[in-house]
Amino acid sequence: MDKAYSPAAIESRIYARWESLEAFKPSGVGPAYSIVIPPPNVTGTLHMGHAFQDTVMDALIRHRRMEGFDTLWQPGTDHAGIATQMVVERQLNAQGTGRVELGRETFVERVWDWKRHSGDTISRQMRRLGASVDWSRDRFTMDPALSHAVTEVFVRLYREGLIYRGKRLVNWDPVLKTALSDLEVVAEPEQGHLWHLRYPLADGSGHLVVATTRPETMLGDVAVAVHPDDERYRALVGRRVRLPLADREIPVIADAYVDPAFGSGCVKITPAHDFNDYEVGERHGLPRINVLTPEAKLTDEAPARYRGLDRFEARARIVADLEAEGLLERVEAHQSMVPRGDRSHTILEPLLTDQWFVRIAPLADPAIRAVEDGRIRFVPEGWAGVYFDWMRNIKDWCISRQLWWGHRIPAWYDETGRVYVGRDERDARSAGGLGSEVRLRQDEDVLDTWFSSALWPFSTQGWPDATREMSVYYPTNVLVTGFDIIFFWVARMIMMGLKFTGEVPFREVYVHGLIRDHDGQKMSKSKGNVIDPLDIVDGVDLDALIAKRTAGLMQPQMKPAIERATRKQFPQGIPAFGTDALRLSFASLATQSRDLRFDMARVEGYRNFCNKLWNAARYVLANEESAADGGEIELGIADRWIRSRLAATLARVEAGFDGYRLDAVASALYEFTWHEYCDWYVESTKTVLQAPDASAAQKRGARRTLVDTLETLLRALHPLAPFITEEIWQRVRGEPAGSSATIMRAPYPRAAEIAADPEAEREMHWVMQFVLGVRQIRGEMDIAPSRRLPVVLQNAGPGDVAYLDRNAKTLQRLAGIDAPRVLAAGEAAPVAAVALLGSLEILVPMAGLIDPAAERERLEKRRRRAEADLQKLRAKAANVEFARNAPPEIVAKDAARIVELETEIGQLERQAARVRALLAG
RNA sequence: GGGUGCUUAGCUCAGCUGGAAGAGCGUCGCCUUUACACGGCGAAGGUCGGGGGUUCGAUCCCCUCAGCACCCA
């Protein structure tokens, strides 16, 4: 084995071997355990969030697979309607052409080309990350089978009356020229204006003042509303005002929606361009006047001089015209929430259009109950509240999009505009009782991408057919997802799953935090702070990193700042840390926090951990039992201790997996590996293996324990660090090489299989405290590790003597001391630095080694600490309420601790006195 | 405006049902000890955001204030 672990050399080879062994496929035996991957955009690349999420899912899957479950991790990708269409359109624009020029059929073919062209980037990245998905079942939301499921769901919902078509006010994106659902709207605070407009009363007896942030919509006003209880305007209700510029008369109405405290207390009502006004209009039977085209230009409903103007031009013109007529009362600066499209980022307009909707309430109710009654459990639980709040106020879902890339809506129209829905045109015809002579044209629109995503847990398993997959792997066990798509995706999967399969789509939802950069910023291309996870795996030099971060920026002026920040944060670029180091880092981030700050120093730490493990393995292999070396084995204290510690560690690991706390899993294994196995156990074996007088049985005990513990540890670590564990395991497992065995199928270790050994833990604790005491003296006195120290023991009890006898060699080696001499009763102790171990005093004679003044300082410091503790405990013990109310074991523990501290202080004082005497003499 | 989460060592974060404050990184010493300098050994560093309450006892429970983040309107 190489002296340093080099991941690049082994990772690809190991992954290829797993694939050739078909190790990712469900075993077909044991209870099922399944997870569907949240499908990433088929033409995208994996970002840090994906890599984190994939690591979590892979760890869960590998863990269950090793536990003997029939595991399926279902992979796949999403067609990502708007996002993908935008990318391809941008490419076409760069080539001087466009979507419309190509026509629908050619355009869609181009998108498929692009999908094929970029489609394997994601699978390549996932392979590099070690994802053990079953590639043979890779699915895409627009595969024929999945499209079939989409159509089936649409038709069934329609025939049940749960999908309807109608002219409704929807969020309209004038750039993409499509409707959006409520969820795709991001409202952002923006500094704008509030225009106060005068609307003259029709009888010429004065005017009302209305305030608006969108004056251009006034052309579509159909009323002015006041609050019914507003005394100021009570007399005006029912009268009419003349709408300026449009020269129409509109009524003054009363509606409780109006906030009397806002502006003048009068509100213009524009049902065709505002959601609240739409409802007011419904209540009062008002007409809807649409003054905006799909491009957000003014329609023919507007007075001639505004027709065809862009919305913002029109705004300026209208304000100017009102001012000229003396109808602009005032303008004030005003911050308002402006709705923008989450993709185009343009300002959206509420627009009356014909769209398809899902009637959601009948689907939402069962979905709410499934979480209420625990058939679905959110982890952490708090997210269930977020889910309930949204679900209980849910609005009908606008599912039609005026795009070309996606699932075409299975609806046809005859020449009169009547609609026929069916699985295909023939089905639609027969459902509508139409003969072949009637000409039909299919609806031009496609479905919201999330409509197909909502079916993912069962559409990937062959639904609507009653497949074996549906019966075995559905419902899935857990959905692993970020909180940002609880509404978009999780809620809709629950609704659709219950509706069409009668079962929940998953039993648990593990909601993790979102990966942010070191400063807590969201990682985004525009901020220039993204990191390609594979750049951490394989490394990247500074220039390449800067080039990646500054290429294709929407705001090229950001380039210098991004370059500067990148140079500052990664002056040397990023070294190759390997997949396992990255995965361990992700695991350690999997706390319950919402924001997960990614810190490269952590990856470096785990890279070092991998190297530590690698080198421990080198040591173990160098000391392996030879095949012929059968026979008696004898376990020493350290051997028994490390086995017992392994059991305790595995218990922590099990608790971690149970609670989706991979951070706890990672730290339990990290601490065991480094601070127990390497720091103490491996070191202690050297005293046995390198001692000429140790028995063969003792040596065998140490060798066997070294290997057993390492082998078990590797299995325990495998779900988090699959590559290095496989590589080492192949060398230590003691089976013939070249077999098809893989650690992936080895049983996951269980705490219950290994006996705890409290006796060995107690004795080893004594040994460790002894060693630490001496080391502290050495460290604080700056004595070189190579300098062997003489040690004298004072006040040794029978237990101490027994421990000392059994562990003398270990103590000598680990503490770097000569054989300790036990002071006989009454024998004078040398002047020495002291370490305390219960009543035992471990003395290191000063004799030229130790500066008495430094030792005096050290004793003083320790005494001060002990006294501070003692005072607190005494005060507590003196409180009668404490004795009365606290549990007896706590009272007893405190009392014992008081005795300990008193003894310790006494010892420290005696030592200090001797050192002082020495200094004085 | 309504809601949720966060505030613990210089930095990034753990801390289970309330019972002697932890890790990693960084810092400071000593050290080429034959698994590992991607290392070993030792050390320093915290009035657990402020205030109040409950309790024998609060980082943990309750109230309140402040700051930060996010969601909804």
PDB file of N, CA, C and O in Angstrom, chain A residues 224 326 349 603 727 747 809 820 850 856 861 887:
ATOM      1  N   VAL A 224     -65.002  52.201  -8.012  1.00  0.00           N
ATOM      2  CA  VAL A 224     -64.175  52.662  -6.903  1.00  0.00           C
ATOM      3  C   VAL A 224     -64.824  52.107  -5.649  1.00  0.00           C
ATOM      4  O   VAL A 224     -66.054  52.173  -5.501  1.00  0.00           O
ATOM      5  N   GLY A 326     -54.752  67.938 -14.508  1.00  0.00           N
ATOM      6  CA  GLY A 326     -54.921  68.341 -13.113  1.00  0.00           C
ATOM      7  C   GLY A 326     -55.529  67.254 -12.255  1.00  0.00           C
ATOM      8  O   GLY A 326     -56.104  67.530 -11.201  1.00  0.00           O
ATOM      9  N   GLU A 349     -47.863  39.940 -14.676  1.00  0.00           N
ATOM     10  CA  GLU A 349     -49.139  40.638 -14.689  1.00  0.00           C
ATOM     11  C   GLU A 349     -50.247  39.628 -14.442  1.00  0.00           C
ATOM     12  O   GLU A 349     -50.274  38.575 -15.086  1.00  0.00           O
ATOM     13  N   VAL A 603     -13.600  19.597   4.625  1.00  0.00           N
ATOM     14  CA  VAL A 603     -13.261  18.549   3.659  1.00  0.00           C
ATOM     15  C   VAL A 603     -11.808  18.146   3.855  1.00  0.00           C
ATOM     16  O   VAL A 603     -11.462  16.966   3.827  1.00  0.00           O
ATOM     17  N   GLU A 727     -11.803  -0.478  -0.692  1.00  0.00           N
ATOM     18  CA  GLU A 727     -10.408  -0.726  -1.061  1.00  0.00           C
ATOM     19  C   GLU A 727      -9.650  -1.433   0.075  1.00  0.00           C
ATOM     20  O   GLU A 727      -8.945  -2.403  -0.156  1.00  0.00           O
ATOM     21  N   PRO A 747     -22.535  -7.755   5.868  1.00  0.00           N
ATOM     22  CA  PRO A 747     -23.543  -7.329   6.850  1.00  0.00           C
ATOM     23  C   PRO A 747     -23.126  -6.078   7.607  1.00  0.00           C
ATOM     24  O   PRO A 747     -21.948  -5.928   7.951  1.00  0.00           O
ATOM     25  N   LYS A 809       4.109  -2.514  30.720  1.00  0.00           N
ATOM     26  CA  LYS A 809       4.734  -2.309  29.406  1.00  0.00           C
ATOM     27  C   LYS A 809       4.020  -1.214  28.621  1.00  0.00           C
ATOM     28  O   LYS A 809       4.626  -0.369  27.967  1.00  0.00           O
ATOM     29  N   PRO A 820       8.016   2.092  36.489  1.00  0.00           N
ATOM     30  CA  PRO A 820       7.716   2.887  37.679  1.00  0.00           C
ATOM     31  C   PRO A 820       8.131   2.121  38.939  1.00  0.00           C
ATOM     32  O   PRO A 820       7.999   0.902  39.000  1.00  0.00           O
ATOM     33  N   ILE A 850      13.097  19.407  35.421  1.00  0.00           N
ATOM     34  CA  ILE A 850      11.922  20.236  35.586  1.00  0.00           C
ATOM     35  C   ILE A 850      12.256  21.465  36.389  1.00  0.00           C
ATOM     36  O   ILE A 850      12.947  21.382  37.404  1.00  0.00           O
ATOM     37  N   ARG A 856       5.544  24.780  40.296  1.00  0.00           N
ATOM     38  CA  ARG A 856       4.752  25.471  41.307  1.00  0.00           C
ATOM     39  C   ARG A 856       3.554  26.151  40.635  1.00  0.00           C
ATOM     40  O   ARG A 856       2.437  26.063  41.099  1.00  0.00           O
ATOM     41  N   LYS A 861      -2.260  26.400  39.463  1.00  0.00           N
ATOM     42  CA  LYS A 861      -3.353  26.496  38.508  1.00  0.00           C
ATOM     43  C   LYS A 861      -4.363  25.366  38.735  1.00  0.00           C
ATOM     44  O   LYS A 861      -5.577  25.588  38.748  1.00  0.00           O
ATOM     45  N   PRO A 887     -32.676  13.956  42.819  1.00  0.00           N
ATOM     46  CA  PRO A 887     -32.640  12.492  42.878  1.00  0.00           C
ATOM     47  C   PRO A 887     -31.425  12.038  43.666  1.00  0.00           C
ATOM     48  O   PRO A 887     -30.362  12.657  43.583  1.00  0.00           O
TER      49      PRO A 887
END
